[in-house]
Amino acid sequence: MATTPANSRGTWNTKLGFILAAAGSAVGLGNIWRFPTVMAENGGAAFLFIYALLVFVIGYPVMVAELSIGRKTRKNPVGAFKALSSNKIFTLAGFWCVICGVAILSFYVVIAGWTISYFFEQIFYYFGMFSLAEWVSNIDNGWLNVGVALLFMGITISVILGGISQGIEKAVRTLMPMLVVIIVILIVYVMFQPGAGAGLREYLVPDFSAINMDLILAAMGQAFFSLSLGMGALITYGSYLNRKENIPEAAAYVTGFDVGIAFLAGMLIMPTIYMAQAEGLVIYDDAGSLVAGPALIFQVLPELFHEMGGIIGLIFGGTFFLLLTIAALTSSISLLEVPTSYIIDEHNVSRKKAAILVGGVISLISVFIAFDTSLIDDIDFIFSVIGLPLGGFIICIFLAYIWKTENAKLELEQGFKNLDNHWFWPVWKVFIKFICPALIALILGTTIYGIF
Ligand code: PFF
């Protein structure tokens, strides 16, 4: 991170650096673990269709909103809301963002820990150490879960301690393309396996009768989770963004990249689920619902690599889980950065103390989750599916009616000179003022009404 005298907060080194870091935050377990799992639970292609629609109709406009609030105020979400309004409700909303970050990260590290476990599983399996391979991949082993989750948390904290390090920019620049290449090769391989065709059909041929309110809610939650929206991660990342940069353009790259990787991941994992089923793995129960839950991809993917066999299986399996760990790391950094920058900015604590304090608290919560992984679904529902869109709703209302779109325009114009004559401006204004908050409210409202 380059630090300029005029702004001790520092900024991203280059435009590409920022896009890579934001894409690094977006692309993570959400794309490769959460997206296929939620899709498999929600009718395949119909889910994909609604998800893609919501990404562009709600996700992208909210991303532009978060980045402009962050760059304007140069603050964490709590500080940003405080800087633009004295209304205490929005300070509370900022706290909600911080709480969502803490809650999501506390289960995120457990899943990320599994990516580490499975990296080793691949190695042990290749060398014929089958009992060790089985031991390290037993995701019901609480102590093992704790060990790998804390290891992952330790790595996340150490990156955060270096500030918004060049490390993120560099890592993402080389590793993301690698992840894409590996996924594409795997897709080609899987397509030739028995059962894959049925999976591909399930993924790409929508059955629109499967669309219901649960599916729409799940798709909205997935859009927010995957794009890192609704908890101020991109307010915080925007706070390090140079004023010369074109926010709508950067956001378009990040959105496109994130959706592209999720699409590819689905293209790999849906057919793999069916392939694994053809191999005899039980994926659906008699009632037709998924038995595997959060562990789904960790059950079917190793199957794929073992099927490839030999050194090829090891190379693909090992590299895949390693890259997945790193993709999770570039996301967990942004999750931890939100509560950390809040403590630094608002309580005047050093970065080191803040990161260790917040990381310590989250680690403690993650220990409980590591022992009872059934908690993941509930925490995910409350904080990702409900919490993030709620945050997104507040961000829209805040920008449109408190800060006001005309002020956001002044901020956006700094890096987007002909904004006034561009179609983006009137369209985005209508979305952020009316369409996004109304849609989010409608989907959340219907759900909450349904619960009671
Ligand atoms: N977008 C990340 C992923 O897809 O794995 C997860 C995430 C990061 C969610 C940051 C929310 C967030 F603020």
Short mmCIF file of C-alpha atoms and ligand atoms in Angstrom, two decimals:
data_model
loop_
_atom_site.label_atom_id
_atom_site.label_comp_id
_atom_site.label_asym_id
_atom_site.label_seq_id
_atom_site.Cartn_x
_atom_site.Cartn_y
_atom_site.Cartn_z
CA MET A 1 0.00 0.00 0.00
CA ALA A 2 1.41 3.38 -0.94
CA THR A 3 1.01 6.02 1.74
CA THR A 4 0.84 9.65 0.70
CA PRO A 5 1.52 12.53 3.10
CA ALA A 6 -1.85 14.13 2.32
CA ASN A 7 -3.66 10.99 3.26
CA SER A 8 -2.15 8.81 5.93
CA ARG A 9 -4.77 6.17 5.20
CA GLY A 10 -2.91 5.00 2.11
CA THR A 11 -4.32 3.94 -1.20
CA TRP A 12 -4.10 1.00 -3.54
CA ASN A 13 -0.99 1.12 -5.68
CA THR A 14 -2.66 0.95 -9.04
CA LYS A 15 -6.10 0.75 -10.52
CA LEU A 16 -5.46 -2.85 -11.39
CA GLY A 17 -4.30 -3.37 -7.82
CA PHE A 18 -7.62 -2.16 -6.47
CA ILE A 19 -9.68 -4.21 -8.93
CA LEU A 20 -7.64 -7.26 -8.04
CA ALA A 21 -8.04 -6.72 -4.33
CA ALA A 22 -11.79 -6.17 -4.63
CA ALA A 23 -12.08 -9.17 -6.93
CA GLY A 24 -10.00 -11.07 -4.39
CA SER A 25 -12.56 -10.17 -1.73
CA ALA A 26 -15.43 -11.20 -3.98
CA VAL A 27 -14.01 -14.44 -5.32
CA GLY A 28 -13.73 -16.98 -2.54
CA LEU A 29 -15.59 -19.78 -0.87
CA GLY A 30 -18.77 -17.99 -1.93
CA ASN A 31 -18.12 -18.92 -5.53
CA ILE A 32 -16.79 -22.43 -5.18
CA TRP A 33 -18.31 -23.71 -1.96
CA ARG A 34 -21.48 -21.69 -1.32
CA PHE A 35 -22.77 -21.07 -4.84
CA PRO A 36 -22.91 -24.71 -6.03
CA THR A 37 -24.25 -25.89 -2.67
CA VAL A 38 -27.05 -23.35 -2.52
CA MET A 39 -27.82 -23.95 -6.16
CA ALA A 40 -28.02 -27.70 -5.75
CA GLU A 41 -30.45 -27.12 -2.88
CA ASN A 42 -32.55 -24.71 -4.97
CA GLY A 43 -33.36 -26.22 -8.30
CA GLY A 44 -30.18 -25.79 -10.35
CA ALA A 45 -30.60 -23.64 -13.45
CA ALA A 46 -33.67 -21.75 -12.19
CA PHE A 47 -31.51 -20.57 -9.28
CA LEU A 48 -28.68 -19.60 -11.61
CA PHE A 49 -31.09 -17.48 -13.65
CA ILE A 50 -32.51 -15.55 -10.67
CA TYR A 51 -29.07 -15.20 -9.13
CA ALA A 52 -27.61 -13.66 -12.30
CA LEU A 53 -30.57 -11.30 -12.55
CA LEU A 54 -30.20 -10.12 -8.94
CA VAL A 55 -26.45 -9.64 -9.32
CA PHE A 56 -27.01 -7.07 -12.04
CA VAL A 57 -30.22 -5.50 -10.76
CA ILE A 58 -29.25 -5.21 -7.07
CA GLY A 59 -25.62 -6.27 -6.59
CA TYR A 60 -23.86 -4.03 -9.08
CA PRO A 61 -25.67 -0.78 -8.12
CA VAL A 62 -25.07 -1.48 -4.41
CA MET A 63 -21.39 -2.11 -5.11
CA VAL A 64 -21.06 1.32 -6.74
CA ALA A 65 -22.86 2.80 -3.71
CA GLU A 66 -20.54 1.16 -1.19
CA LEU A 67 -17.40 2.18 -3.06
CA SER A 68 -18.49 5.81 -3.37
CA ILE A 69 -19.43 6.10 0.32
CA GLY A 70 -16.08 4.56 1.25
CA ARG A 71 -14.01 6.77 -1.01
CA LYS A 72 -15.87 9.92 0.01
CA THR A 73 -15.47 9.37 3.74
CA ARG A 74 -12.21 7.38 3.79
CA LYS A 75 -13.66 5.41 6.71
CA ASN A 76 -14.95 2.06 7.95
CA PRO A 77 -18.75 1.61 7.79
CA VAL A 78 -19.48 3.00 11.27
CA GLY A 79 -17.22 6.01 10.67
CA ALA A 80 -18.56 6.49 7.16
CA PHE A 81 -22.19 6.68 8.27
CA LYS A 82 -21.21 9.00 11.14
CA ALA A 83 -19.24 11.25 8.82
CA LEU A 84 -22.21 11.87 6.52
CA SER A 85 -25.06 11.94 9.04
CA SER A 86 -25.53 12.56 12.73
CA ASN A 87 -28.55 10.25 12.81
CA LYS A 88 -27.80 7.53 15.37
CA ILE A 89 -29.82 4.94 13.46
CA PHE A 90 -27.12 4.86 10.84
CA THR A 91 -24.39 4.51 13.42
CA LEU A 92 -26.27 1.42 14.58
CA ALA A 93 -26.46 0.27 10.97
CA GLY A 94 -22.69 0.60 10.79
CA PHE A 95 -22.43 -1.65 13.84
CA TRP A 96 -24.68 -4.15 12.14
CA CYS A 97 -22.15 -4.27 9.27
CA VAL A 98 -19.32 -4.93 11.72
CA ILE A 99 -21.35 -7.67 13.48
CA CYS A 100 -22.13 -9.37 10.15
CA GLY A 101 -18.40 -9.35 9.36
CA VAL A 102 -17.56 -10.97 12.69
CA ALA A 103 -20.31 -13.61 12.37
CA ILE A 104 -19.59 -14.53 8.76
CA LEU A 105 -15.85 -14.76 9.32
CA SER A 106 -16.37 -17.04 12.31
CA PHE A 107 -17.80 -19.79 10.10
CA TYR A 108 -15.81 -18.80 7.03
CA VAL A 109 -12.56 -19.79 8.75
CA VAL A 110 -13.96 -23.24 9.57
CA ILE A 111 -14.79 -23.95 5.91
CA ALA A 112 -11.49 -22.43 4.81
CA GLY A 113 -9.82 -24.77 7.29
CA TRP A 114 -11.36 -27.68 5.39
CA THR A 115 -9.65 -26.49 2.21
CA ILE A 116 -6.35 -26.86 4.06
CA SER A 117 -7.33 -30.31 5.36
CA TYR A 118 -8.24 -31.48 1.88
CA PHE A 119 -4.99 -30.17 0.43
CA PHE A 120 -3.24 -32.59 2.77
CA GLU A 121 -5.77 -35.31 2.06
CA GLN A 122 -4.72 -35.22 -1.58
CA ILE A 123 -1.06 -35.65 -0.67
CA PHE A 124 -1.65 -38.48 1.82
CA TYR A 125 -3.91 -40.25 -0.62
CA TYR A 126 -1.34 -40.09 -3.40
CA PHE A 127 1.35 -41.59 -1.17
CA GLY A 128 -0.96 -44.41 -0.17
CA MET A 129 -1.32 -43.20 3.44
CA PHE A 130 -5.04 -43.90 3.34
CA SER A 131 -5.77 -43.86 7.04
CA LEU A 132 -4.03 -40.51 7.40
CA ALA A 133 -5.94 -39.22 4.35
CA GLU A 134 -9.16 -40.34 5.98
CA TRP A 135 -8.25 -38.80 9.33
CA VAL A 136 -7.33 -35.39 7.93
CA SER A 137 -10.52 -35.24 5.86
CA ASN A 138 -12.86 -36.11 8.71
CA ILE A 139 -14.79 -32.88 9.01
CA ASP A 140 -16.64 -34.18 12.05
CA ASN A 141 -13.43 -34.12 14.05
CA GLY A 142 -13.89 -31.03 16.24
CA TRP A 143 -10.29 -30.66 17.34
CA LEU A 144 -9.00 -31.01 13.81
CA ASN A 145 -11.51 -28.40 12.64
CA VAL A 146 -10.30 -26.08 15.39
CA GLY A 147 -6.67 -26.64 14.42
CA VAL A 148 -7.08 -25.86 10.73
CA ALA A 149 -9.52 -22.98 11.34
CA LEU A 150 -7.06 -21.35 13.75
CA LEU A 151 -4.22 -21.91 11.32
CA PHE A 152 -6.21 -20.16 8.62
CA MET A 153 -7.15 -17.35 11.01
CA GLY A 154 -3.50 -16.91 11.96
CA ILE A 155 -2.55 -16.46 8.32
CA THR A 156 -5.40 -13.98 7.81
CA ILE A 157 -4.31 -11.91 10.82
CA SER A 158 -0.72 -11.85 9.68
CA VAL A 159 -1.71 -10.45 6.27
CA ILE A 160 -3.95 -7.84 7.90
CA LEU A 161 -1.05 -6.77 10.11
CA GLY A 162 0.86 -5.68 7.05
CA GLY A 163 -1.89 -3.19 6.16
CA ILE A 164 -3.66 -3.41 2.83
CA SER A 165 -0.58 -5.13 1.68
CA GLN A 166 0.83 -5.39 -1.78
CA GLY A 167 0.65 -9.04 -0.98
CA ILE A 168 -3.06 -9.17 -1.75
CA GLU A 169 -2.57 -7.43 -5.07
CA LYS A 170 0.28 -9.70 -6.08
CA ALA A 171 -1.33 -12.91 -4.94
CA VAL A 172 -4.55 -12.21 -6.75
CA ARG A 173 -2.83 -11.17 -9.97
CA THR A 174 -1.18 -14.53 -10.53
CA LEU A 175 -3.39 -16.93 -8.65
CA MET A 176 -6.81 -15.98 -9.98
CA PRO A 177 -5.90 -16.73 -13.60
CA MET A 178 -4.43 -20.01 -12.39
CA LEU A 179 -7.66 -20.88 -10.63
CA VAL A 180 -9.61 -20.16 -13.81
CA VAL A 181 -7.29 -22.33 -15.92
CA ILE A 182 -7.49 -25.26 -13.50
CA ILE A 183 -11.28 -25.07 -13.30
CA VAL A 184 -11.58 -25.00 -17.09
CA ILE A 185 -9.34 -28.05 -17.51
CA LEU A 186 -11.32 -29.88 -14.83
CA ILE A 187 -14.60 -29.01 -16.54
CA VAL A 188 -13.34 -30.55 -19.78
CA TYR A 189 -12.27 -33.69 -17.90
CA VAL A 190 -15.56 -34.03 -16.03
CA MET A 191 -17.61 -33.68 -19.20
CA PHE A 192 -16.30 -37.04 -20.35
CA GLN A 193 -17.29 -38.85 -17.15
CA PRO A 194 -20.47 -40.91 -16.74
CA GLY A 195 -23.29 -38.98 -15.14
CA ALA A 196 -21.86 -35.56 -16.01
CA GLY A 197 -24.42 -34.86 -18.72
CA ALA A 198 -27.33 -35.05 -16.27
CA GLY A 199 -25.54 -32.59 -13.99
CA LEU A 200 -24.91 -30.19 -16.83
CA ARG A 201 -28.56 -30.32 -17.83
CA GLU A 202 -29.62 -29.63 -14.24
CA TYR A 203 -27.24 -26.65 -14.27
CA LEU A 204 -28.15 -25.10 -17.59
CA VAL A 205 -31.73 -26.03 -18.43
CA PRO A 206 -34.00 -24.04 -16.13
CA ASP A 207 -37.19 -25.43 -14.71
CA PHE A 208 -38.94 -22.14 -14.02
CA SER A 209 -41.61 -23.88 -11.97
CA ALA A 210 -38.90 -24.34 -9.32
CA ILE A 211 -38.87 -20.58 -8.68
CA ASN A 212 -40.43 -19.70 -5.35
CA MET A 213 -39.80 -17.20 -2.57
CA ASP A 214 -37.22 -19.41 -0.85
CA LEU A 215 -35.23 -19.65 -4.05
CA ILE A 216 -35.37 -15.90 -4.63
CA LEU A 217 -34.27 -15.18 -1.07
CA ALA A 218 -31.42 -17.68 -1.36
CA ALA A 219 -30.33 -16.13 -4.66
CA MET A 220 -30.34 -12.63 -3.18
CA GLY A 221 -28.30 -13.82 -0.19
CA GLN A 222 -25.86 -15.49 -2.54
CA ALA A 223 -25.52 -12.34 -4.66
CA PHE A 224 -24.65 -10.24 -1.60
CA PHE A 225 -22.34 -12.86 -0.12
CA SER A 226 -20.48 -13.52 -3.33
CA LEU A 227 -19.99 -9.87 -4.24
CA SER A 228 -18.91 -9.03 -0.64
CA LEU A 229 -21.78 -6.57 -0.28
CA GLY A 230 -24.00 -5.38 2.54
CA MET A 231 -21.49 -5.32 5.40
CA GLY A 232 -19.30 -2.46 4.31
CA ALA A 233 -16.35 -4.52 3.09
CA LEU A 234 -16.41 -2.45 -0.07
CA ILE A 235 -16.98 0.76 1.90
CA THR A 236 -13.74 -0.11 3.65
CA TYR A 237 -11.95 -1.10 0.43
CA GLY A 238 -13.34 2.02 -1.28
CA SER A 239 -11.78 4.08 1.49
CA TYR A 240 -8.36 3.13 0.15
CA LEU A 241 -9.34 3.93 -3.44
CA ASN A 242 -7.69 6.71 -5.38
CA ARG A 243 -9.99 9.58 -6.45
CA LYS A 244 -8.86 9.29 -10.06
CA GLU A 245 -10.42 5.88 -10.47
CA ASN A 246 -13.66 5.27 -12.28
CA ILE A 247 -15.85 3.52 -9.71
CA PRO A 248 -18.63 2.21 -12.01
CA GLU A 249 -16.02 0.75 -14.33
CA ALA A 250 -14.03 -0.88 -11.52
CA ALA A 251 -17.25 -2.28 -10.04
CA ALA A 252 -18.22 -3.70 -13.44
CA TYR A 253 -14.93 -5.58 -13.67
CA VAL A 254 -15.27 -6.96 -10.15
CA THR A 255 -18.87 -8.04 -10.71
CA GLY A 256 -18.09 -9.64 -14.07
CA PHE A 257 -15.11 -11.48 -12.69
CA ASP A 258 -16.99 -12.78 -9.68
CA VAL A 259 -19.99 -13.99 -11.66
CA GLY A 260 -17.70 -15.53 -14.28
CA ILE A 261 -15.86 -17.60 -11.69
CA ALA A 262 -19.08 -18.66 -9.96
CA PHE A 263 -20.50 -19.73 -13.31
CA LEU A 264 -17.41 -21.79 -14.07
CA ALA A 265 -17.43 -23.33 -10.60
CA GLY A 266 -21.04 -24.39 -11.08
CA MET A 267 -20.16 -25.84 -14.44
CA LEU A 268 -17.56 -27.98 -12.69
CA ILE A 269 -19.38 -28.89 -9.52
CA MET A 270 -22.92 -29.69 -10.68
CA PRO A 271 -21.70 -32.34 -13.14
CA THR A 272 -19.23 -33.59 -10.50
CA ILE A 273 -22.10 -34.08 -8.03
CA TYR A 274 -23.86 -36.27 -10.59
CA MET A 275 -20.65 -38.03 -11.48
CA ALA A 276 -20.07 -38.83 -7.81
CA GLN A 277 -23.65 -40.06 -7.58
CA ALA A 278 -23.06 -42.34 -10.57
CA GLU A 279 -20.04 -43.65 -8.63
CA GLY A 280 -22.34 -44.58 -5.76
CA LEU A 281 -21.92 -41.61 -3.42
CA VAL A 282 -25.23 -40.73 -1.75
CA ILE A 283 -25.96 -37.09 -2.51
CA TYR A 284 -29.74 -36.84 -2.31
CA ASP A 285 -31.97 -38.56 0.24
CA ASP A 286 -35.26 -40.29 -0.60
CA ALA A 287 -37.17 -37.05 -0.35
CA GLY A 288 -34.87 -35.57 -2.98
CA SER A 289 -33.06 -33.10 -0.74
CA LEU A 290 -29.32 -32.83 -0.40
CA VAL A 291 -27.82 -34.88 2.37
CA ALA A 292 -24.41 -33.30 2.35
CA GLY A 293 -25.19 -29.65 3.32
CA PRO A 294 -22.17 -27.43 3.83
CA ALA A 295 -19.84 -30.38 3.29
CA LEU A 296 -21.14 -31.16 -0.20
CA ILE A 297 -18.23 -30.00 -2.31
CA PHE A 298 -15.75 -31.50 0.14
CA GLN A 299 -17.34 -34.87 -0.48
CA VAL A 300 -17.62 -34.80 -4.23
CA LEU A 301 -14.46 -32.98 -5.32
CA PRO A 302 -11.94 -35.38 -3.78
CA GLU A 303 -13.91 -38.12 -5.49
CA LEU A 304 -13.17 -36.39 -8.79
CA PHE A 305 -9.45 -36.12 -8.08
CA HIS A 306 -9.20 -39.72 -6.90
CA GLU A 307 -10.98 -40.72 -10.08
CA MET A 308 -8.33 -38.91 -12.14
CA GLY A 309 -5.82 -40.88 -10.15
CA GLY A 310 -2.02 -40.96 -9.92
CA ILE A 311 0.19 -37.95 -10.16
CA ILE A 312 -2.35 -36.10 -12.34
CA GLY A 313 -4.98 -36.46 -9.62
CA LEU A 314 -2.46 -35.18 -7.06
CA ILE A 315 -1.40 -32.21 -9.17
CA PHE A 316 -4.96 -31.13 -9.91
CA GLY A 317 -6.33 -31.94 -6.48
CA GLY A 318 -3.43 -30.41 -4.56
CA THR A 319 -3.34 -27.25 -6.67
CA PHE A 320 -7.10 -26.88 -6.61
CA PHE A 321 -7.36 -26.98 -2.81
CA LEU A 322 -4.30 -24.75 -2.43
CA LEU A 323 -5.78 -22.14 -4.78
CA LEU A 324 -9.09 -22.41 -3.00
CA THR A 325 -7.35 -21.74 0.32
CA ILE A 326 -5.73 -18.65 -1.17
CA ALA A 327 -9.00 -17.46 -2.73
CA ALA A 328 -10.59 -17.86 0.72
CA LEU A 329 -7.70 -15.91 2.24
CA THR A 330 -8.14 -12.88 -0.04
CA SER A 331 -11.80 -12.87 1.05
CA SER A 332 -11.24 -13.47 4.75
CA ILE A 333 -8.83 -10.53 4.75
CA SER A 334 -11.66 -8.25 3.66
CA LEU A 335 -14.01 -9.76 6.23
CA LEU A 336 -11.50 -9.12 9.01
CA GLU A 337 -10.59 -5.67 7.66
CA VAL A 338 -14.10 -4.32 8.40
CA PRO A 339 -14.13 -4.83 12.20
CA THR A 340 -10.39 -4.14 12.39
CA SER A 341 -10.55 -0.78 10.61
CA TYR A 342 -13.56 0.08 12.77
CA ILE A 343 -11.52 -0.45 15.95
CA ILE A 344 -8.51 1.40 14.52
CA ASP A 345 -10.51 4.43 13.30
CA GLU A 346 -13.08 4.78 16.04
CA HIS A 347 -11.14 3.68 19.11
CA ASN A 348 -7.69 4.85 18.17
CA VAL A 349 -6.09 1.46 18.62
CA SER A 350 -3.01 0.40 16.65
CA ARG A 351 -3.54 -1.88 13.65
CA LYS A 352 -1.64 -4.65 15.37
CA LYS A 353 -3.68 -4.59 18.58
CA ALA A 354 -6.94 -4.21 16.67
CA ALA A 355 -6.29 -7.14 14.32
CA ILE A 356 -5.22 -9.43 17.16
CA LEU A 357 -8.15 -8.43 19.36
CA VAL A 358 -10.78 -8.88 16.65
CA GLY A 359 -9.11 -11.99 15.25
CA GLY A 360 -8.99 -13.44 18.77
CA VAL A 361 -12.69 -12.88 19.41
CA ILE A 362 -13.65 -14.39 16.06
CA SER A 363 -11.37 -17.37 16.66
CA LEU A 364 -13.13 -18.01 19.93
CA ILE A 365 -16.54 -18.08 18.25
CA SER A 366 -15.17 -20.30 15.48
CA VAL A 367 -14.13 -22.92 18.06
CA PHE A 368 -17.81 -23.51 18.89
CA ILE A 369 -18.66 -23.78 15.21
CA ALA A 370 -15.76 -26.17 14.61
CA PHE A 371 -17.29 -28.54 17.17
CA ASP A 372 -20.84 -28.15 15.94
CA THR A 373 -20.77 -27.50 12.20
CA SER A 374 -24.56 -27.66 12.02
CA LEU A 375 -24.40 -24.07 13.35
CA ILE A 376 -23.02 -22.95 9.99
CA ASP A 377 -26.39 -23.08 8.24
CA ASP A 378 -28.13 -21.03 10.94
CA ILE A 379 -25.43 -18.36 11.23
CA ASP A 380 -25.21 -18.18 7.47
CA PHE A 381 -28.98 -17.71 7.21
CA ILE A 382 -29.16 -14.95 9.81
CA PHE A 383 -26.08 -12.97 8.80
CA SER A 384 -25.61 -13.71 5.09
CA VAL A 385 -29.10 -14.34 3.75
CA ILE A 386 -30.93 -11.81 5.94
CA GLY A 387 -28.10 -9.67 7.32
CA LEU A 388 -26.28 -8.70 4.14
CA PRO A 389 -29.35 -7.69 2.10
CA LEU A 390 -30.56 -5.74 5.16
CA GLY A 391 -27.20 -3.94 5.17
CA GLY A 392 -27.56 -3.36 1.43
CA PHE A 393 -31.03 -1.90 1.94
CA ILE A 394 -29.70 0.53 4.56
CA ILE A 395 -26.82 1.52 2.28
CA CYS A 396 -29.25 2.34 -0.57
CA ILE A 397 -31.51 4.40 1.70
CA PHE A 398 -28.54 6.14 3.26
CA LEU A 399 -27.00 7.06 -0.06
CA ALA A 400 -30.23 8.09 -1.77
CA TYR A 401 -32.00 9.98 1.00
CA ILE A 402 -29.40 11.03 3.57
CA TRP A 403 -26.19 11.64 1.67
CA LYS A 404 -28.22 12.21 -1.53
CA THR A 405 -27.50 11.02 -5.04
CA GLU A 406 -26.32 14.49 -6.14
CA ASN A 407 -23.46 14.29 -3.64
CA ALA A 408 -22.65 10.75 -4.70
CA LYS A 409 -22.53 12.11 -8.24
CA LEU A 410 -19.84 14.65 -7.27
CA GLU A 411 -17.79 11.81 -5.82
CA LEU A 412 -18.28 9.53 -8.83
CA GLU A 413 -17.46 12.34 -11.27
CA GLN A 414 -13.94 12.64 -9.94
CA GLY A 415 -12.96 9.54 -11.80
CA PHE A 416 -15.73 9.53 -14.41
CA LYS A 417 -15.57 12.86 -16.22
CA ASN A 418 -18.56 12.64 -18.57
CA LEU A 419 -20.86 11.00 -16.03
CA ASP A 420 -23.52 13.63 -16.64
CA ASN A 421 -23.92 12.64 -20.29
CA HIS A 422 -23.57 8.92 -19.74
CA TRP A 423 -26.53 6.56 -19.56
CA PHE A 424 -25.06 5.09 -16.37
CA TRP A 425 -25.99 8.09 -14.23
CA PRO A 426 -29.81 8.27 -14.72
CA VAL A 427 -30.08 4.47 -14.66
CA TRP A 428 -28.03 3.99 -11.50
CA LYS A 429 -29.88 6.85 -9.76
CA VAL A 430 -33.26 5.18 -10.35
CA PHE A 431 -31.93 1.81 -9.22
CA ILE A 432 -30.36 3.06 -6.01
CA LYS A 433 -33.30 5.31 -5.08
CA PHE A 434 -36.19 3.01 -5.93
CA ILE A 435 -35.58 -0.34 -7.56
CA CYS A 436 -32.89 -1.81 -5.29
CA PRO A 437 -34.38 -0.82 -1.91
CA ALA A 438 -37.89 -1.79 -3.06
CA LEU A 439 -36.81 -5.21 -4.31
CA ILE A 440 -34.72 -5.97 -1.22
CA ALA A 441 -37.56 -4.85 1.05
CA LEU A 442 -40.05 -6.93 -0.89
CA ILE A 443 -37.96 -10.11 -0.76
CA LEU A 444 -36.93 -9.68 2.89
CA GLY A 445 -40.42 -8.54 3.90
CA THR A 446 -42.12 -11.53 2.31
CA THR A 447 -39.68 -13.87 4.03
CA ILE A 448 -40.02 -12.34 7.46
CA TYR A 449 -43.80 -12.28 7.04
CA GLY A 450 -43.62 -15.98 6.11
CA ILE A 451 -41.60 -16.82 9.24
CA PHE A 452 -44.14 -15.32 11.63
N1 PFF B 1 -17.33 -12.71 -1.16
C1 PFF B 1 -16.67 -13.68 -0.34
C2 PFF B 1 -16.81 -15.04 -0.99
O1 PFF B 1 -17.51 -15.15 -2.01
O2 PFF B 1 -16.24 -15.99 -0.50
C3 PFF B 1 -17.18 -13.70 1.07
C4 PFF B 1 -17.37 -12.35 1.66
C5 PFF B 1 -16.27 -11.48 1.78
C6 PFF B 1 -18.63 -11.92 2.05
C7 PFF B 1 -16.45 -10.20 2.28
C8 PFF B 1 -18.81 -10.65 2.56
C9 PFF B 1 -17.72 -9.81 2.66
F1 PFF B 1 -17.91 -8.61 3.11
#
